[in-house]
XYZ file of C-alpha atoms in Angstrom:
320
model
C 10.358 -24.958 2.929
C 7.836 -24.596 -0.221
C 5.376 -21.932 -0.315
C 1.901 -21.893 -1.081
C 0.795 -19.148 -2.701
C -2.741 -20.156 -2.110
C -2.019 -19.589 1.399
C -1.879 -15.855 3.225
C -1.547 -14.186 6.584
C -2.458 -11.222 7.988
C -0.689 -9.751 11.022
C -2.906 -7.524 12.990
C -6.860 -7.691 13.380
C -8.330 -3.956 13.775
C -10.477 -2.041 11.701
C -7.641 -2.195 8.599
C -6.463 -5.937 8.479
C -10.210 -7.335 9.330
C -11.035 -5.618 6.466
C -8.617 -6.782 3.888
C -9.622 -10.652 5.397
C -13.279 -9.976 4.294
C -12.391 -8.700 0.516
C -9.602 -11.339 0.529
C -12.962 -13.902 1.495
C -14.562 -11.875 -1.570
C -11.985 -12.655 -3.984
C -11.513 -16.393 -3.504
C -8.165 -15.794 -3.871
C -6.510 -18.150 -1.101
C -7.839 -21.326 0.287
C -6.188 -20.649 3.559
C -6.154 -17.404 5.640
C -4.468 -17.134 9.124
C -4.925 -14.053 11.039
C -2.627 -13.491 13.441
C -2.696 -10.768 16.516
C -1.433 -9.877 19.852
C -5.094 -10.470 21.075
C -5.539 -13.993 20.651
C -9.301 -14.025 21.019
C -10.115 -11.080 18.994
C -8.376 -12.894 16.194
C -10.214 -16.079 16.771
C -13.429 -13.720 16.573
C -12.894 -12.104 13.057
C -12.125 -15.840 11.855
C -15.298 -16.988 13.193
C -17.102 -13.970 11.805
C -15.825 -14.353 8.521
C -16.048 -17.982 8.272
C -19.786 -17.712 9.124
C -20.078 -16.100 5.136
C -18.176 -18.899 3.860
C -21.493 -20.383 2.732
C -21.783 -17.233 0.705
C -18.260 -16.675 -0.727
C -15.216 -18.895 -1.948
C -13.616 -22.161 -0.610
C -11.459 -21.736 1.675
C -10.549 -21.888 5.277
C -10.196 -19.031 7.716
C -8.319 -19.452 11.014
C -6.963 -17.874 13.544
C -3.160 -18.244 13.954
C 0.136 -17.917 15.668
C 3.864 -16.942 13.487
C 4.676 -20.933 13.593
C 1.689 -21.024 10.675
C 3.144 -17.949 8.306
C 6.312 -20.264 7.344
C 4.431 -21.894 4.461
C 2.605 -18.393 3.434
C 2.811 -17.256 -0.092
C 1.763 -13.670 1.210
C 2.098 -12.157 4.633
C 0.401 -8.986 5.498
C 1.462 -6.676 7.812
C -1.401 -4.400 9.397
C -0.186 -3.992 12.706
C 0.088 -1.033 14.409
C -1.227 2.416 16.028
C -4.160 3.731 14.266
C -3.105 7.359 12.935
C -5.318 10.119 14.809
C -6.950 13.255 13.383
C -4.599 15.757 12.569
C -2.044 13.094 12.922
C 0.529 12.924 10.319
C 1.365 9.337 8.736
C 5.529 10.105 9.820
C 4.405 10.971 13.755
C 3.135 7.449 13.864
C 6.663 6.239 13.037
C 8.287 5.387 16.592
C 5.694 3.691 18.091
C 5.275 1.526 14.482
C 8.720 1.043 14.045
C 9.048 -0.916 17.574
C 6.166 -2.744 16.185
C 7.091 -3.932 13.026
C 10.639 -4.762 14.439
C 9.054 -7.267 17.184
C 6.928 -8.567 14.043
C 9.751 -9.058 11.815
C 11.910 -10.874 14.550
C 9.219 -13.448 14.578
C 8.474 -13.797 11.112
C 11.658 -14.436 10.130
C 12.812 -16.828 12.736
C 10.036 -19.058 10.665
C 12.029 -19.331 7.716
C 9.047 -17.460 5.960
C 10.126 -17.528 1.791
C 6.873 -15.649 0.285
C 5.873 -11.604 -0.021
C 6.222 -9.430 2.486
C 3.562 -6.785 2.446
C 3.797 -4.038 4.420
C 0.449 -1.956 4.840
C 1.512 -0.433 8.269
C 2.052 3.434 8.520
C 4.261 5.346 7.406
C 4.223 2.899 5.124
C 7.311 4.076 3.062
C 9.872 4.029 6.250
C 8.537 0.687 7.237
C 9.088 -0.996 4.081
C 12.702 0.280 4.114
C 12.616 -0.941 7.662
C 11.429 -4.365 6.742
C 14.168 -4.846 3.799
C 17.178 -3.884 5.984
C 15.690 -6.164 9.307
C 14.990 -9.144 7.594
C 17.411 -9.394 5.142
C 15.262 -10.152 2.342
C 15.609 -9.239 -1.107
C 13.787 -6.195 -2.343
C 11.330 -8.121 -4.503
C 9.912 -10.140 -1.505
C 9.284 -7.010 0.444
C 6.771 -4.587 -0.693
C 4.344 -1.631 0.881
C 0.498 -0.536 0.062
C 2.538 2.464 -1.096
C 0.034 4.725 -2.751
C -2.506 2.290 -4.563
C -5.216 3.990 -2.141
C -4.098 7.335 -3.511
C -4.042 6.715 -7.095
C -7.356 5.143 -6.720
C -8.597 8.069 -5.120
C -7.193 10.533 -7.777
C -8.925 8.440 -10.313
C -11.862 8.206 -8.771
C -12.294 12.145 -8.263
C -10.728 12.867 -11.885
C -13.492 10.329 -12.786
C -16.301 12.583 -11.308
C -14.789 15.719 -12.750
C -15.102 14.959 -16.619
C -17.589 12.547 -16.137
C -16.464 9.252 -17.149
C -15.685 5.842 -15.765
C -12.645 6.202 -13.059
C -11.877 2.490 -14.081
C -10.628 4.634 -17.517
C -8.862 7.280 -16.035
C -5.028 6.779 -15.724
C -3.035 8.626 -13.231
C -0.328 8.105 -10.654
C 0.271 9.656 -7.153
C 4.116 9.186 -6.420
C 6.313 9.976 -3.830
C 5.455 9.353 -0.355
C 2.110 7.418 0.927
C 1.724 10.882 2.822
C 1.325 14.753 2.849
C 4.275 14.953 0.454
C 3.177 12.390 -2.403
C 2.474 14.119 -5.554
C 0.553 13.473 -8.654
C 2.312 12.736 -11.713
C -0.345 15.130 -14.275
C 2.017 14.918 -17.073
C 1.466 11.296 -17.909
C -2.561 11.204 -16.951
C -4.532 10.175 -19.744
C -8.256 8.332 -20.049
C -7.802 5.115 -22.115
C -5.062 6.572 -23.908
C -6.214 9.760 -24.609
C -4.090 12.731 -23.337
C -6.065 14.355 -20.679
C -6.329 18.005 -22.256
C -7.055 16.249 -25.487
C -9.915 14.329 -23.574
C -11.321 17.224 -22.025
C -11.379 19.245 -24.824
C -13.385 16.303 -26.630
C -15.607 15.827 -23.652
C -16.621 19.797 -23.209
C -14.973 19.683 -20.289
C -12.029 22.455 -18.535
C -9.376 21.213 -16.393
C -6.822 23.987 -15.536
C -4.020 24.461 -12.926
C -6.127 25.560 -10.161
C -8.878 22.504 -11.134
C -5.653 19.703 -10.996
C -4.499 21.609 -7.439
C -8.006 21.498 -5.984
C -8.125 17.542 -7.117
C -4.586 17.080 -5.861
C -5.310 18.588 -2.558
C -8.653 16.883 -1.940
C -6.847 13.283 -2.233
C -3.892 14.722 -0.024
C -6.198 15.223 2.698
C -8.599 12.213 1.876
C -7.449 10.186 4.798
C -7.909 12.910 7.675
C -11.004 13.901 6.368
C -12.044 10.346 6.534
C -10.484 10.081 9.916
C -12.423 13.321 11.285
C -15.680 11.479 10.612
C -15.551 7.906 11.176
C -12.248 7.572 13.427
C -10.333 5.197 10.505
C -9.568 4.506 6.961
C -10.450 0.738 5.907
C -12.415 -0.158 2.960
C -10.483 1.426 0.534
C -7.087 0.513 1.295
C -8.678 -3.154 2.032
C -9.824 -3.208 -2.286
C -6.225 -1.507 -2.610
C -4.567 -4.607 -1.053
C -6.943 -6.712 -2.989
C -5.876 -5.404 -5.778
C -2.362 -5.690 -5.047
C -2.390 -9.359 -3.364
C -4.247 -10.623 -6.823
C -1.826 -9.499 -9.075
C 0.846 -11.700 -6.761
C -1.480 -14.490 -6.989
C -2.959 -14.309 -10.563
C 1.038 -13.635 -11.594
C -0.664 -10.674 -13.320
C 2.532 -8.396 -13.910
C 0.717 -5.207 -13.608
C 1.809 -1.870 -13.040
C 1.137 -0.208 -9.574
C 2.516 2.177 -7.477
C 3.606 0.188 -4.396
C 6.237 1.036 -1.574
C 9.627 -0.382 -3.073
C 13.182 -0.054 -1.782
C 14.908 1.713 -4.738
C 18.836 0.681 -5.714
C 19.486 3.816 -7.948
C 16.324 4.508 -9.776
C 15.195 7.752 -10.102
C 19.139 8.388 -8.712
C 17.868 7.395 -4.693
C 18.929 5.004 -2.815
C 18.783 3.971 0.351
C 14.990 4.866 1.009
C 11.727 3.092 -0.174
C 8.872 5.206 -2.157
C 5.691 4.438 -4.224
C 6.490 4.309 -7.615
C 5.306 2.918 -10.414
C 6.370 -1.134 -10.552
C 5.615 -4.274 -12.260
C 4.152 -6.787 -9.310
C 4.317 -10.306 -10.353
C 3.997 -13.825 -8.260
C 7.712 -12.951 -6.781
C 6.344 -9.895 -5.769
C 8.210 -6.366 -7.172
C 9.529 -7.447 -10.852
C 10.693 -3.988 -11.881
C 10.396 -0.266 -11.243
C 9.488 1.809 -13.929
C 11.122 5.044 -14.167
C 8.812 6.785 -15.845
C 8.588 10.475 -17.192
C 8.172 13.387 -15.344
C 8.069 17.496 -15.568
C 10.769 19.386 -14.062
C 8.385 20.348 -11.424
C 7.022 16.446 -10.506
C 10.512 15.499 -10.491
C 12.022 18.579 -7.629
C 8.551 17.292 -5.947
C 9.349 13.714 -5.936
C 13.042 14.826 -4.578
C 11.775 16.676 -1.739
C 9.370 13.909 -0.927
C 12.530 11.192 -1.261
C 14.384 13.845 1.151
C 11.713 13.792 3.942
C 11.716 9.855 3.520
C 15.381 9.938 3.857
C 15.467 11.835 7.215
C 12.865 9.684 8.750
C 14.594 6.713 7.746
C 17.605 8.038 9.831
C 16.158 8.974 12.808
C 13.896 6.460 12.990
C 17.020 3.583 12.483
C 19.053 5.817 15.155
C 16.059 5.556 17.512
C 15.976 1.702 17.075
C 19.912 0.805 17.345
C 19.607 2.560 20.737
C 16.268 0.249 21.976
């Protein structure tokens, strides 16, 4: 079957995948969106919703769907799930998601689907490793929101701190989409300027404790989002955006998305958010890039927590 890379899906319709229909309406990147979810009517409801603004926004059409209508798909998008709770950790939300995403993938697959598979589910990292090894797809059709949110946020806070566009700032948060991800300082810089060099030239001090404080506050980001308003949407809605128009656009940019890694970094058998090139057939290349001795025994650990998830969380599934 050909695929139509004009055409995208999104599996679930709560507070996260509603949202990444209305900024994929913003875009005008697809001229067909299904949305697809358990509740049939609530589905039909955010299509009707969002088709009302269609006046107002791009050409396209917005319907709702079943899984016979994702076979033609250039992009699905996987949303589906159990919203995390405060306090909650992303990896506590991995049994009941993991039962989820397997009845998901059973019927996506059974389609003969042949576009990306993005995973935006949490714990994001586990279930894109889960979603390679069920389906059977290649690596480079299946990728995860990994932590484009997180970088995003670390820009936009480093942004605020020295006082400059965050759209110049250029950081990465690696690791796990979770309370172990870290943030790679050695390779920040603000349009190409070294960021010591950049704060000495703006007036501006950034020391250890400054980079911890920033670190921390985009570590806890999402449960102190949570605390107030129940869920996180609009940001990791852009961060899809972002992500789904580089597919689209065949843009080959650099972002850290969820990717199933074959060696680099020496780990295997696990998925993490790492720096990679995303292209029309999705993940095009992980970058290995530099890091200190201390970013790399973080990024280890993190891989090592991934790691035991993964196997507990494939152990809890063989025996469903």
């Amino acid at each position: 079957m050909s695929v139509n890379y004009r055409k995208a899906a999104v599996i679930g319709c709560g507070f996260v995948g509603a949202s990444i229909a209305f900024r994929f309406l913003q875009q005008g990147l697809f001229s067909h969106l299904v949305l697809v979810d358990a509740n049939r009517e609530k589905a039909e409801g955010e299509a009707m919703d969002l088709s009302d603004g269609l006046p107002y926004g791009a050409s396209m059409e917005i319907t709702a769907g079943t899984y016979n209508d994702v076979a033609g798909c250039g992009l699905v998008v996987v949303t589906a799930g159990v919203n995390q709770k405060p306090g909650e950790t992303r990896l506590e939300l991995i049994g009941r998601n993991a039962a989820i995403l397997k009845s998901i993938l059973h019927e996506i697959t059974s389609r003969k689907f042949e576009g990306i598979l993005l995973i935006v589910s949490n714990p994001v990292d586990v279930l894109t490793y889960l979603s390679k090894e069920l389906s059977g797809y290649p690596r480079e059709r299946v990728i995860g929101s990994g932590t484009v949110l997180d970088t995003a946020r670390l820009k936009q806070l480093l942004g605020e701190e020295l006082g400059v566009d965050s759209r110049n700032v250029h950081a990465f948060i690696v690791g796990e989409h979770g309370d172990s991800e870290l943030a790679v300082w050695s390779g920040a810089n603000v349009s190409g300027l070294d960021l010591q060099d950049f704060c000495r030239l703006r007036g501006k001090a950034l020391n250890p404790q400054d980079m911890d404080r920033l670190y921390r506050e985009v570590q806890g980001s999402a449960d102190a989002i949570i605390r107030r308003k129940g869920a996180t949407y609009y940001g990791i809605a852009m961060a899809v955006g972002r992500i789904a128009e580089c597919i689209v656009k065949d843009e080959h940019a650099v972002l850290p998305v969820s990717a199933v890694l074959e060696g680099e970094y020496g780990l295997e058998k696990l998925a993490l958010s790492v720096p990679a090139i995303v292209g029309k057939n999705g993940l095009e290349k992980i970058l290995e890039i530099p890091l200190s001795q201390t970013e790399r025994t973080a990024l280890d650990s993190s891989a090592q927590q991934m790691q035991q998830a993964i196997r507990q969380v494939s152990s809890d599934l063989a025996q469903a």
